[in-house]
Coordinates of N, CA and C in Angstrom, one line a residue:
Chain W
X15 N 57.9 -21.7 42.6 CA 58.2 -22.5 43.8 C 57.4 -23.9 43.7
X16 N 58.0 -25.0 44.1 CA 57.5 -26.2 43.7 C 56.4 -26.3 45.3
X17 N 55.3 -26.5 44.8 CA 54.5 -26.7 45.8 C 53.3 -27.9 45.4
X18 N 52.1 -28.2 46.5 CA 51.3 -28.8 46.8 C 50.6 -28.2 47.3
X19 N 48.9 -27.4 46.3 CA 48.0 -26.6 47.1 C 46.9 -27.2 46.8
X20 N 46.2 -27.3 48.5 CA 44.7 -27.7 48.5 C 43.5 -26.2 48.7
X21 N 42.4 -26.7 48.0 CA 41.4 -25.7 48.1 C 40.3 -26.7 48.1
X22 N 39.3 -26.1 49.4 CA 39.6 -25.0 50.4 C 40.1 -25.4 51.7
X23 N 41.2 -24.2 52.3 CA 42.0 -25.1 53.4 C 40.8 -25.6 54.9
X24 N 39.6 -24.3 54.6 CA 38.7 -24.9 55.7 C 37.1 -24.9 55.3
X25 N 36.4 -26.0 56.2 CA 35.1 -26.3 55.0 C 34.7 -26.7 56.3
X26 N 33.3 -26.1 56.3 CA 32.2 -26.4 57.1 C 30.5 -27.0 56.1
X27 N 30.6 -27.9 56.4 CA 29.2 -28.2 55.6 C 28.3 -29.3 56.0
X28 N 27.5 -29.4 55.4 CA 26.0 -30.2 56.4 C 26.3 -32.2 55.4
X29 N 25.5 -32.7 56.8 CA 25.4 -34.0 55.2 C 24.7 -34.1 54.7
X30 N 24.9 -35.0 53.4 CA 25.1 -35.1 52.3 C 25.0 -34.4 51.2
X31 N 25.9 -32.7 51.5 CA 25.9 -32.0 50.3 C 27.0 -32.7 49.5
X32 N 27.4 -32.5 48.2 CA 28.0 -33.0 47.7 C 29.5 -32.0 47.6
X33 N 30.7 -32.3 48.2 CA 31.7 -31.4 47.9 C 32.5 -32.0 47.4
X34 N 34.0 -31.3 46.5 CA 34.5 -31.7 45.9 C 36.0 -30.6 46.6
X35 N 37.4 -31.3 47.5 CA 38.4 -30.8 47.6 C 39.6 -30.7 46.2
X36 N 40.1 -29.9 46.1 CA 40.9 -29.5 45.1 C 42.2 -29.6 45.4
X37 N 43.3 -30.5 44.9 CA 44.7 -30.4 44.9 C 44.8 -30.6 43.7
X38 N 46.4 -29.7 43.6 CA 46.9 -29.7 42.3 C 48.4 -29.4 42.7
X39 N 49.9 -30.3 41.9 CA 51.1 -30.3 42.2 C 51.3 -29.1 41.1
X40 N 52.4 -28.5 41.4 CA 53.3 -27.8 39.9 C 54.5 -28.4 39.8
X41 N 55.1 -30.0 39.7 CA 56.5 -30.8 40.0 C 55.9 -31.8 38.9
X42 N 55.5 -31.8 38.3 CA 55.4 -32.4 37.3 C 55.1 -34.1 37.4
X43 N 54.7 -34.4 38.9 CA 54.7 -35.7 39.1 C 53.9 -36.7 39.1
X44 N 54.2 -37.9 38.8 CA 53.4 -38.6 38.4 C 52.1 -39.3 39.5
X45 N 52.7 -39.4 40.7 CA 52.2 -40.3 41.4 C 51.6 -39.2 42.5
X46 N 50.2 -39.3 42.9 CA 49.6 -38.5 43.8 C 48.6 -39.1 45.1
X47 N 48.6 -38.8 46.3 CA 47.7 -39.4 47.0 C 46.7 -38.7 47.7
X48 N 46.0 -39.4 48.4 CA 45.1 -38.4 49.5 C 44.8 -39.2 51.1
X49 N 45.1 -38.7 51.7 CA 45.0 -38.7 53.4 C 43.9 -38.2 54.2
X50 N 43.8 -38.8 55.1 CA 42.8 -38.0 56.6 C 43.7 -38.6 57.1
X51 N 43.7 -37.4 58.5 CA 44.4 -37.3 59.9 C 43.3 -37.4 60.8
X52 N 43.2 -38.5 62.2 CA 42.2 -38.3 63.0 C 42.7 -38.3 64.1
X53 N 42.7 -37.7 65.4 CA 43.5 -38.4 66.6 C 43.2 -39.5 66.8
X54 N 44.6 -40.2 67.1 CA 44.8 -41.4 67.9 C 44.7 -42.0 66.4
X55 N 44.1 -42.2 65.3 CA 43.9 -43.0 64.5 C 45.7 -42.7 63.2
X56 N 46.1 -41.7 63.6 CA 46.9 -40.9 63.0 C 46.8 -40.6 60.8
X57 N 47.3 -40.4 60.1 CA 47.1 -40.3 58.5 C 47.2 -41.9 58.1
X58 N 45.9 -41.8 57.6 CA 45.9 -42.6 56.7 C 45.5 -42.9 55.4
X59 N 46.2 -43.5 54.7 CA 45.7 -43.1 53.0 C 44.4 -43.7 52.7
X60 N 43.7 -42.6 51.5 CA 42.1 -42.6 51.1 C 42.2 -43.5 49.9
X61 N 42.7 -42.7 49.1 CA 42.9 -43.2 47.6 C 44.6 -43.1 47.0
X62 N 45.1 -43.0 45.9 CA 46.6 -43.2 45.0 C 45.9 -43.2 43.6
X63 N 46.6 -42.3 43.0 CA 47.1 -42.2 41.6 C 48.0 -42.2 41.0
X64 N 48.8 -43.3 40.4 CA 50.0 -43.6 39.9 C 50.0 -43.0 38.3
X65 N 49.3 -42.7 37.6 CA 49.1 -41.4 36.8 C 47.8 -41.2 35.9
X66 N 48.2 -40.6 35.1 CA 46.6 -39.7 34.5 C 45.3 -41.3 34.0
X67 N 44.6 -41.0 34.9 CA 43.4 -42.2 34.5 C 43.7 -43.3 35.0
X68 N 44.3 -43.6 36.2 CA 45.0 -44.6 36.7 C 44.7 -44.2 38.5
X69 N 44.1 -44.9 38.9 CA 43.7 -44.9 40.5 C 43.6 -46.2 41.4
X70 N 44.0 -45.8 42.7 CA 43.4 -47.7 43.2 C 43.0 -47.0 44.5
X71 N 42.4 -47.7 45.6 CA 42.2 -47.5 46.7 C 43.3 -47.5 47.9
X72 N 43.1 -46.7 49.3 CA 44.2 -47.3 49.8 C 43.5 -47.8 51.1
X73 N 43.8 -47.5 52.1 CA 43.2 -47.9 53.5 C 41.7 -47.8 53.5
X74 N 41.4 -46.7 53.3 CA 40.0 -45.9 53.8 C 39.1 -45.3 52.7
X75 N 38.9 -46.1 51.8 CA 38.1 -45.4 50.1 C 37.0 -44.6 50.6
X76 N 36.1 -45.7 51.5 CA 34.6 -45.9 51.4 C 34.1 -44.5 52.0
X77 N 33.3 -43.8 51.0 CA 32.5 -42.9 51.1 C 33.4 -42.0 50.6
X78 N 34.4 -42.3 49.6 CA 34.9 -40.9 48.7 C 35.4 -41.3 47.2
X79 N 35.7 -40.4 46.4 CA 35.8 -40.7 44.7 C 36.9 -40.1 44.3
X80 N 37.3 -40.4 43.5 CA 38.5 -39.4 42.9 C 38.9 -39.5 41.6
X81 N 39.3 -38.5 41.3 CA 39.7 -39.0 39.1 C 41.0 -37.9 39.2
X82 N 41.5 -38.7 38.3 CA 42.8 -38.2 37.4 C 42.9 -37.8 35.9
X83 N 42.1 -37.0 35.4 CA 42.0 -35.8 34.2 C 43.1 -35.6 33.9
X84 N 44.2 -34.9 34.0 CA 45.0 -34.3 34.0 C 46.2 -34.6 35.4
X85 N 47.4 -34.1 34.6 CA 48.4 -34.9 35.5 C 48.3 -34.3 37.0
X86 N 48.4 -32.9 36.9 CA 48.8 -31.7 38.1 C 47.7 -32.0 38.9
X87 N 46.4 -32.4 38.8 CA 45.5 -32.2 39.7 C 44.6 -33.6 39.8
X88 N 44.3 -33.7 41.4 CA 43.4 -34.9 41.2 C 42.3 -34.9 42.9
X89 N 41.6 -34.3 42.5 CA 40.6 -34.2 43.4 C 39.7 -34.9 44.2
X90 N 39.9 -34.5 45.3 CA 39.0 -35.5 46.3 C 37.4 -34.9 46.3
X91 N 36.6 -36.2 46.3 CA 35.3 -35.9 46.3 C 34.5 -36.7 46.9
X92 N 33.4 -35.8 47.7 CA 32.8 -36.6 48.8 C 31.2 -36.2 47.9
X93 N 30.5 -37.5 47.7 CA 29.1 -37.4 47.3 C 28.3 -37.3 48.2
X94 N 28.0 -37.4 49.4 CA 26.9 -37.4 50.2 C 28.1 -37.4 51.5
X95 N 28.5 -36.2 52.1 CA 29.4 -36.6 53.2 C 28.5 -36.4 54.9
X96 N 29.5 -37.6 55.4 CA 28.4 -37.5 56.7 C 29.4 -37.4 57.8
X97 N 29.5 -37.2 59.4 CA 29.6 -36.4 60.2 C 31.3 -37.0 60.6
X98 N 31.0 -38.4 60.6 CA 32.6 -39.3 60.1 C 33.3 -39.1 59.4
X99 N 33.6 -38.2 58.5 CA 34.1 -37.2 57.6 C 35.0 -36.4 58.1
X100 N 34.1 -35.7 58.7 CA 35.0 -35.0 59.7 C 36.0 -34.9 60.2
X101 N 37.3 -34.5 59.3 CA 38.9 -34.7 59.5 C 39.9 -33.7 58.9
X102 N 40.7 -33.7 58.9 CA 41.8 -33.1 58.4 C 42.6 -34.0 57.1
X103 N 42.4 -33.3 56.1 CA 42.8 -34.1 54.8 C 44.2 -33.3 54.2
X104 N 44.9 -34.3 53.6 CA 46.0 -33.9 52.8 C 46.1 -34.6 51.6
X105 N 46.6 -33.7 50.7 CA 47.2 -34.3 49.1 C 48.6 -34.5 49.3
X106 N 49.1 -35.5 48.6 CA 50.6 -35.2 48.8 C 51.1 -35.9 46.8
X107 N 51.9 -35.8 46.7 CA 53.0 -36.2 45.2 C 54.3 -36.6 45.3
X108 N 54.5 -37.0 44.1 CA 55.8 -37.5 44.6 C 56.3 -37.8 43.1
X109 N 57.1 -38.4 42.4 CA 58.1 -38.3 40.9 C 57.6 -40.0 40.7
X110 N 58.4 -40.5 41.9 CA 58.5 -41.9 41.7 C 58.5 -43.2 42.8
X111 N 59.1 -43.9 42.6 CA 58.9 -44.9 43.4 C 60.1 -44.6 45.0
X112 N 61.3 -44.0 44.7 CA 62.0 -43.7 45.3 C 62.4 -42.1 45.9
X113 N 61.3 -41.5 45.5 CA 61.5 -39.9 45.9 C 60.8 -39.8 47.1
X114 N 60.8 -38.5 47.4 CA 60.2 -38.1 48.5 C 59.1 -37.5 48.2
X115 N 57.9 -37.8 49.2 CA 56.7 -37.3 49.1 C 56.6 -36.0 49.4
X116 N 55.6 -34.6 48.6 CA 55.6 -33.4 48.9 C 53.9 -33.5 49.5
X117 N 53.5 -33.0 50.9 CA 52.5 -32.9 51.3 C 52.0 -31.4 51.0
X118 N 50.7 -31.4 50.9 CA 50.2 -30.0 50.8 C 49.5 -29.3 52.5
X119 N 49.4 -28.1 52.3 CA 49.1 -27.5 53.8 C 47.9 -28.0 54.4
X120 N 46.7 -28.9 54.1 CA 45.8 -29.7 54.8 C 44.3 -28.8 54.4
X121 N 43.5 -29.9 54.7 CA 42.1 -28.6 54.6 C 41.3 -29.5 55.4
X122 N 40.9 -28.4 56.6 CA 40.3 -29.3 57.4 C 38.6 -29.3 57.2
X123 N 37.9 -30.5 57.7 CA 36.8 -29.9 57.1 C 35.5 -30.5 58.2
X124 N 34.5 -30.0 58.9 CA 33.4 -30.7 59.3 C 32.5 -30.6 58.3
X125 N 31.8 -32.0 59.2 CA 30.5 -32.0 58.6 C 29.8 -32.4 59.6
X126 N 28.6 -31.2 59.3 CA 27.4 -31.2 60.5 C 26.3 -32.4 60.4
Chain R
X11 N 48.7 -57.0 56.4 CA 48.8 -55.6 56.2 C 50.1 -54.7 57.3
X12 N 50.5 -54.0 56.1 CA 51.3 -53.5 57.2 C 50.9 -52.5 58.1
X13 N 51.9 -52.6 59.7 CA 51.3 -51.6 60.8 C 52.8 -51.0 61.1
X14 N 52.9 -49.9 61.8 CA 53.8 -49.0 61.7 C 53.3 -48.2 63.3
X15 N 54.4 -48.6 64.1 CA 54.6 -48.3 65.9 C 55.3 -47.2 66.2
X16 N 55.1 -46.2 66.7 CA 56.4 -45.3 66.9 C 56.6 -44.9 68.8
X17 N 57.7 -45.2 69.1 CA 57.7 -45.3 70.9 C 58.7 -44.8 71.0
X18 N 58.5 -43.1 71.5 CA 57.4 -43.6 72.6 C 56.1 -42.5 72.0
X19 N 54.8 -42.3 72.6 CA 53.9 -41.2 71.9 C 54.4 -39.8 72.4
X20 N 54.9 -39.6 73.2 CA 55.8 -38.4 73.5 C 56.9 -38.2 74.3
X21 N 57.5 -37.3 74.2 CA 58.8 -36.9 74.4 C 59.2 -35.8 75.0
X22 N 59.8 -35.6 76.3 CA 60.0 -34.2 76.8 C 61.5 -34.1 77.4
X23 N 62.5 -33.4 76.6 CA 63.5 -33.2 77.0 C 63.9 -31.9 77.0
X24 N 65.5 -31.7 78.1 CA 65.8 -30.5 78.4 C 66.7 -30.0 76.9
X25 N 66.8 -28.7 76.5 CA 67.6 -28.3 75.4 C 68.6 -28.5 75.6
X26 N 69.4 -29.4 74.3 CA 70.8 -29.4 74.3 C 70.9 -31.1 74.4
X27 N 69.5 -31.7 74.7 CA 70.1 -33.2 74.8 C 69.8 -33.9 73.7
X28 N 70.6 -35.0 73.2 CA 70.5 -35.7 72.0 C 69.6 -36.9 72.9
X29 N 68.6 -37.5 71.4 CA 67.2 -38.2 71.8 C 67.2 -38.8 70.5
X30 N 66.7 -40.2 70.6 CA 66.3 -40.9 69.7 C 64.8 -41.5 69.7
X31 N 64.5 -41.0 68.4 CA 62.7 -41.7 67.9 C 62.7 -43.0 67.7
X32 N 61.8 -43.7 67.5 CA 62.2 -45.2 67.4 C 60.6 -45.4 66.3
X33 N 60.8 -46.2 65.6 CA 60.0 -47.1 64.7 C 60.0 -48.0 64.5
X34 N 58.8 -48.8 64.0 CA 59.3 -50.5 63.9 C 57.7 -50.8 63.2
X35 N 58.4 -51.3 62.4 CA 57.0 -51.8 60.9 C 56.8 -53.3 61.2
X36 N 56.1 -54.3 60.9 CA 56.1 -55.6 60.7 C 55.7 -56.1 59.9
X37 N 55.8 -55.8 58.2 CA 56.5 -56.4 57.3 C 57.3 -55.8 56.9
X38 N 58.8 -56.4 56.5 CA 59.7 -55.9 56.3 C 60.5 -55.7 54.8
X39 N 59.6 -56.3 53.8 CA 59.2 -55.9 52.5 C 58.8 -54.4 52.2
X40 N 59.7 -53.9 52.7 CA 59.3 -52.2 52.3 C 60.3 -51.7 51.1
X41 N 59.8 -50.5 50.5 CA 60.8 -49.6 49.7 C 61.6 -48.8 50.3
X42 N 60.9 -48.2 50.5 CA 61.2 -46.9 51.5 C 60.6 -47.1 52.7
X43 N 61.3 -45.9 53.6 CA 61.2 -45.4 54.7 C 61.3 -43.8 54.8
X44 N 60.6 -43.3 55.4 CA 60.5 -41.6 55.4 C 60.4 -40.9 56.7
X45 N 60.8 -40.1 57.3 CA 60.3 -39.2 58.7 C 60.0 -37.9 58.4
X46 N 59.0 -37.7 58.8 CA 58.6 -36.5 58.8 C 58.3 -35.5 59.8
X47 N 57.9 -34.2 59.6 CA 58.0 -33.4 61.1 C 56.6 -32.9 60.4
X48 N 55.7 -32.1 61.8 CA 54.4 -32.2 61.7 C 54.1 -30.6 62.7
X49 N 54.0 -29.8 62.2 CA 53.6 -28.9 63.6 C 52.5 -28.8 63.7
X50 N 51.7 -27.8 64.6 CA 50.6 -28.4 65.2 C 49.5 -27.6 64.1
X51 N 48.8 -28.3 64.0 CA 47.4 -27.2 62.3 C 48.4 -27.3 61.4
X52 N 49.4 -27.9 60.7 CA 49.7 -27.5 59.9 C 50.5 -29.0 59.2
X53 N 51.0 -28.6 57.7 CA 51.2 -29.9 56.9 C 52.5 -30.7 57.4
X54 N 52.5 -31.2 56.3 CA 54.1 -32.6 56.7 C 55.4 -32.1 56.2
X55 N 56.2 -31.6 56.9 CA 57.7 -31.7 56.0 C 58.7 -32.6 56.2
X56 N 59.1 -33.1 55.2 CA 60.0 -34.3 54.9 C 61.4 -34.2 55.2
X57 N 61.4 -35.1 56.5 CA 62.7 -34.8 56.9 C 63.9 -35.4 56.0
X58 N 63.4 -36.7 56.4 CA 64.8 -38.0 55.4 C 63.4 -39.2 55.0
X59 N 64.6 -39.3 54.0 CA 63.9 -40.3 53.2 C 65.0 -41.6 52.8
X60 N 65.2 -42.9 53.6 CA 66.0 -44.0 53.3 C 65.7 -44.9 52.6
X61 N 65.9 -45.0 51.4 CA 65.7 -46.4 50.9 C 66.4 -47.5 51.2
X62 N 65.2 -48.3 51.0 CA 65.6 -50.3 51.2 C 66.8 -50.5 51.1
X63 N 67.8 -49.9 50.4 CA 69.0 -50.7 50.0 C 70.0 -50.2 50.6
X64 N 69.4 -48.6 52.0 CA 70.6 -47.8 52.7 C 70.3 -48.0 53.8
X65 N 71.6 -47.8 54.7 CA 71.5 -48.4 56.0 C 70.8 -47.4 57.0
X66 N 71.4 -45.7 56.6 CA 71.6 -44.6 56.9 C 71.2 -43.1 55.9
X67 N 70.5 -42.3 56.7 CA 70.7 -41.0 55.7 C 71.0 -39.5 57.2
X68 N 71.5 -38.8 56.3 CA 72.1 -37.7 57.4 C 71.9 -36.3 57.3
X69 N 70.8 -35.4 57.4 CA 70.8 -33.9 57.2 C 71.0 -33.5 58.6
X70 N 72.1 -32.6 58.6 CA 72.5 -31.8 59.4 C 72.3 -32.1 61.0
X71 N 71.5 -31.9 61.6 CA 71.8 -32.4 63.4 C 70.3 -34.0 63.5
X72 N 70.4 -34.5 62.4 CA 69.3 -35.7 62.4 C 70.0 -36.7 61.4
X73 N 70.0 -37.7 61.9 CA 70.2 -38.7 61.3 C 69.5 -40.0 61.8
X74 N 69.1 -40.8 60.4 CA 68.1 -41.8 60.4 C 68.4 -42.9 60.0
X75 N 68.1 -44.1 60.9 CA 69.5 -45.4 60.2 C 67.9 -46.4 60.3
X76 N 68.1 -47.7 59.3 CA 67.0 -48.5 58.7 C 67.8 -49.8 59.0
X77 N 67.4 -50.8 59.8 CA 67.3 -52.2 60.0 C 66.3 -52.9 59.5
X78 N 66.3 -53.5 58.2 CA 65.0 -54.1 57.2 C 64.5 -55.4 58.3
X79 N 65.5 -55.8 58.3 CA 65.5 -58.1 59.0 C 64.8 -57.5 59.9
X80 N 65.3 -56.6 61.1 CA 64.2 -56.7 62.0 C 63.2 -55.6 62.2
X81 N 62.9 -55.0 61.2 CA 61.8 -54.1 61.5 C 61.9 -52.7 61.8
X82 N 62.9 -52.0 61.6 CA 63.2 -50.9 62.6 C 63.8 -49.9 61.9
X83 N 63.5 -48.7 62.7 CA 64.2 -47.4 62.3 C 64.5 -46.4 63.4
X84 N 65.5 -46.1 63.5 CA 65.4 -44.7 64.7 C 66.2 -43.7 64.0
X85 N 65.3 -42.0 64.7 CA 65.8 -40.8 63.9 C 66.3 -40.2 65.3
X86 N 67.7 -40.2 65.2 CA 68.9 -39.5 65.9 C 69.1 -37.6 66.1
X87 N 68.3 -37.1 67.0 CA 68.4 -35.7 66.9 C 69.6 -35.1 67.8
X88 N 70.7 -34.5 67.4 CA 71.6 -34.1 68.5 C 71.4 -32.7 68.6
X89 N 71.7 -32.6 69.9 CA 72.0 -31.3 70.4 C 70.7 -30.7 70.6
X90 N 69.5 -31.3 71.0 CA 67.9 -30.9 70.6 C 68.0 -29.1 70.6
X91 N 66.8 -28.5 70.2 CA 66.6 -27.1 70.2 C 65.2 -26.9 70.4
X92 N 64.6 -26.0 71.3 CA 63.2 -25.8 71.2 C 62.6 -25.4 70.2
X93 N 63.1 -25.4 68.6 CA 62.3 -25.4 67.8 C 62.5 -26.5 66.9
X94 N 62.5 -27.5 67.4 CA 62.7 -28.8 67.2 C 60.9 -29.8 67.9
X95 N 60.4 -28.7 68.5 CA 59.4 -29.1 69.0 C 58.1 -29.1 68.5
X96 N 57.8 -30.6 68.0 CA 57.0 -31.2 66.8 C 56.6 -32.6 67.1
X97 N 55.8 -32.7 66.2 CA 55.3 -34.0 66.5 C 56.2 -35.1 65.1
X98 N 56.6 -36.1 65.7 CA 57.3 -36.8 64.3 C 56.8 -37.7 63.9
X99 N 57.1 -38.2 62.8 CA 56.2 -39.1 62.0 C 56.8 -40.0 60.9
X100 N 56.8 -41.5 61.4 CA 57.6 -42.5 60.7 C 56.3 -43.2 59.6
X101 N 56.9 -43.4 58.4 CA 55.9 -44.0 57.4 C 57.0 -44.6 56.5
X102 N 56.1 -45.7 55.8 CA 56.9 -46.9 55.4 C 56.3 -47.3 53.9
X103 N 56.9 -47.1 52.8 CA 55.9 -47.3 51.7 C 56.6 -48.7 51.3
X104 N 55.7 -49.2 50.8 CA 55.1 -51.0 50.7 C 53.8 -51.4 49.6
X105 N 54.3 -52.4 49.3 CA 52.8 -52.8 48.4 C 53.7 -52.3 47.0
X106 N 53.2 -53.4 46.2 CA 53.3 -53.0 44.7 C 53.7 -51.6 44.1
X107 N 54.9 -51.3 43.6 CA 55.2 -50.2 43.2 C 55.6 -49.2 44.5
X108 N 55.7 -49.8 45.4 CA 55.6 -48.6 46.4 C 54.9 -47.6 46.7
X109 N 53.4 -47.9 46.6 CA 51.8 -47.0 46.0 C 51.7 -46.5 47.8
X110 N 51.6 -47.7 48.3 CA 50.9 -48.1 49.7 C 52.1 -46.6 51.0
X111 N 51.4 -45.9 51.6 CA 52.5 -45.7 52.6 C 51.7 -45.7 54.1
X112 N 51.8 -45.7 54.7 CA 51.2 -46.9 55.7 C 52.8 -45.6 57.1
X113 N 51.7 -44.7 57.7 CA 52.0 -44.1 59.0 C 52.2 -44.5 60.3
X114 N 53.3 -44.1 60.8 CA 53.0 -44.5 62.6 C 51.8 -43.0 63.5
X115 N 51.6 -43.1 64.4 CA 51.2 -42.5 64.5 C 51.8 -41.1 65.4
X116 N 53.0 -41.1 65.6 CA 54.0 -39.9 66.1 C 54.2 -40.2 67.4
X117 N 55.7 -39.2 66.8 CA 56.2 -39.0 68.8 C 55.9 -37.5 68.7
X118 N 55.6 -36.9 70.0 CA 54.9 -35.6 70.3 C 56.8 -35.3 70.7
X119 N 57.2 -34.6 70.9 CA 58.5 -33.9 70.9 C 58.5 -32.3 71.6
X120 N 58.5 -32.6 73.0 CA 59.1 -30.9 73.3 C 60.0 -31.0 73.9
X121 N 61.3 -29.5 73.3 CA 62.3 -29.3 74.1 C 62.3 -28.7 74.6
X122 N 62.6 -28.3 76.1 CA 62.3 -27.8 76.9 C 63.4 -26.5 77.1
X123 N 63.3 -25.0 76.9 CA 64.8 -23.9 77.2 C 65.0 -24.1 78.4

């Protein structure tokens, strides 16, 4: 089944421990992104990876990291996260410039 | 930078009636266009997806028509159904390669049996 899975779908943690969210596509695709949902602010993009070793920013970088190793997976990472953090995140992928984006089921996460 | 409006922020109609979403971006330099549906705790599924160069796209009781010149999009639900009741979500990818996709922030949608 062609999917988009994040791990872990829920995270409770203090600040500035250092955590590291996990997405990975099985569609073979090139281009990958990452999101927060906040009320009233609605999804907005964090970071984009257009393919392996290849990253840029999008709306909202500041206070997160991310690498592209390997095609299928590209992980969101928070170094020191603080209480602003605090959101509902999504990975999503997609083939190309004209496809459709596949979102993954979200992982929500505080931080105390 | 682009911004991306969706009106109205909610929607309450009786079952059975056809309703239209509305969008409107302000730059009009886009690739695509996409709608999505959103239930509540849970992820994004892809409704339609129109490219720049189509007027229209059509899955089954939704259809989604794209005016570039002036900014706009509306998604056509007929014959609504209470499990049609979601929150929707217009986004607009833009920017170099099409990288950038840039959200409205929804219509809340309930149909009412």
């Amino acid at each position: 089944e062609a999917q988009v899975t994040q791990n872990p779908r829920y995270l409770i943690t203090v600040t500035g421990k250092k955590l590291t969210v996990t997405c990975s596509q099985n569609m073979n695709h090139e281009y990958m992104s990452w999101y927060r949902q906040d009320p009233g602010l609605g999804l907005r993009q964090i970071y984009y990876s257009m393919n392996v070793e290849v990253t840029d920013k999008g709306d909202v970088p500041e206070g997160y990291k991310v690498s592209r190793k390997e095609k299928r997976n590209f992980p969101l990472i928070l170094e020191s996260p603080s209480p602003n953090q605090t959101s509902l995140y999504f990975c999503a992928s997609r083939t190309g410039a004209v496809d459709t984006q596949y979102f993954g089921p979200g992982t929500r996460l505080t931080v105390l | 930078k682009q911004e991306v409006t969706q009106i109205p922020a909610a929607l309450s109609v009786p079952e059975g009636e056809n309703l239209v979403l509305n969008c409107s971006f302000t730059d009009s330099a886009i690739y695509n266009l996409q709608w999505f549906r959103q239930d509540p705790g849970k992820g994004l599924t892809s409704l339609l997806l129109i490219q720049s160069s189509q007027r229209e796209q059509t899955s089954g009781r939704l259809n989604a028509s794209l005016d570039k010149s002036s900014g706009r999009s509306t998604l056509y639900i007929a014959a609504s159904q209470p499990g049609d009741s979601a929150t929707y979500l217009c986004a607009v990818y833009s920017g170099a390669g099409s990288y950038q996709l840039t959200f409205g922030k929804g219509t809340k949608l309930s149909v009412i049996p």
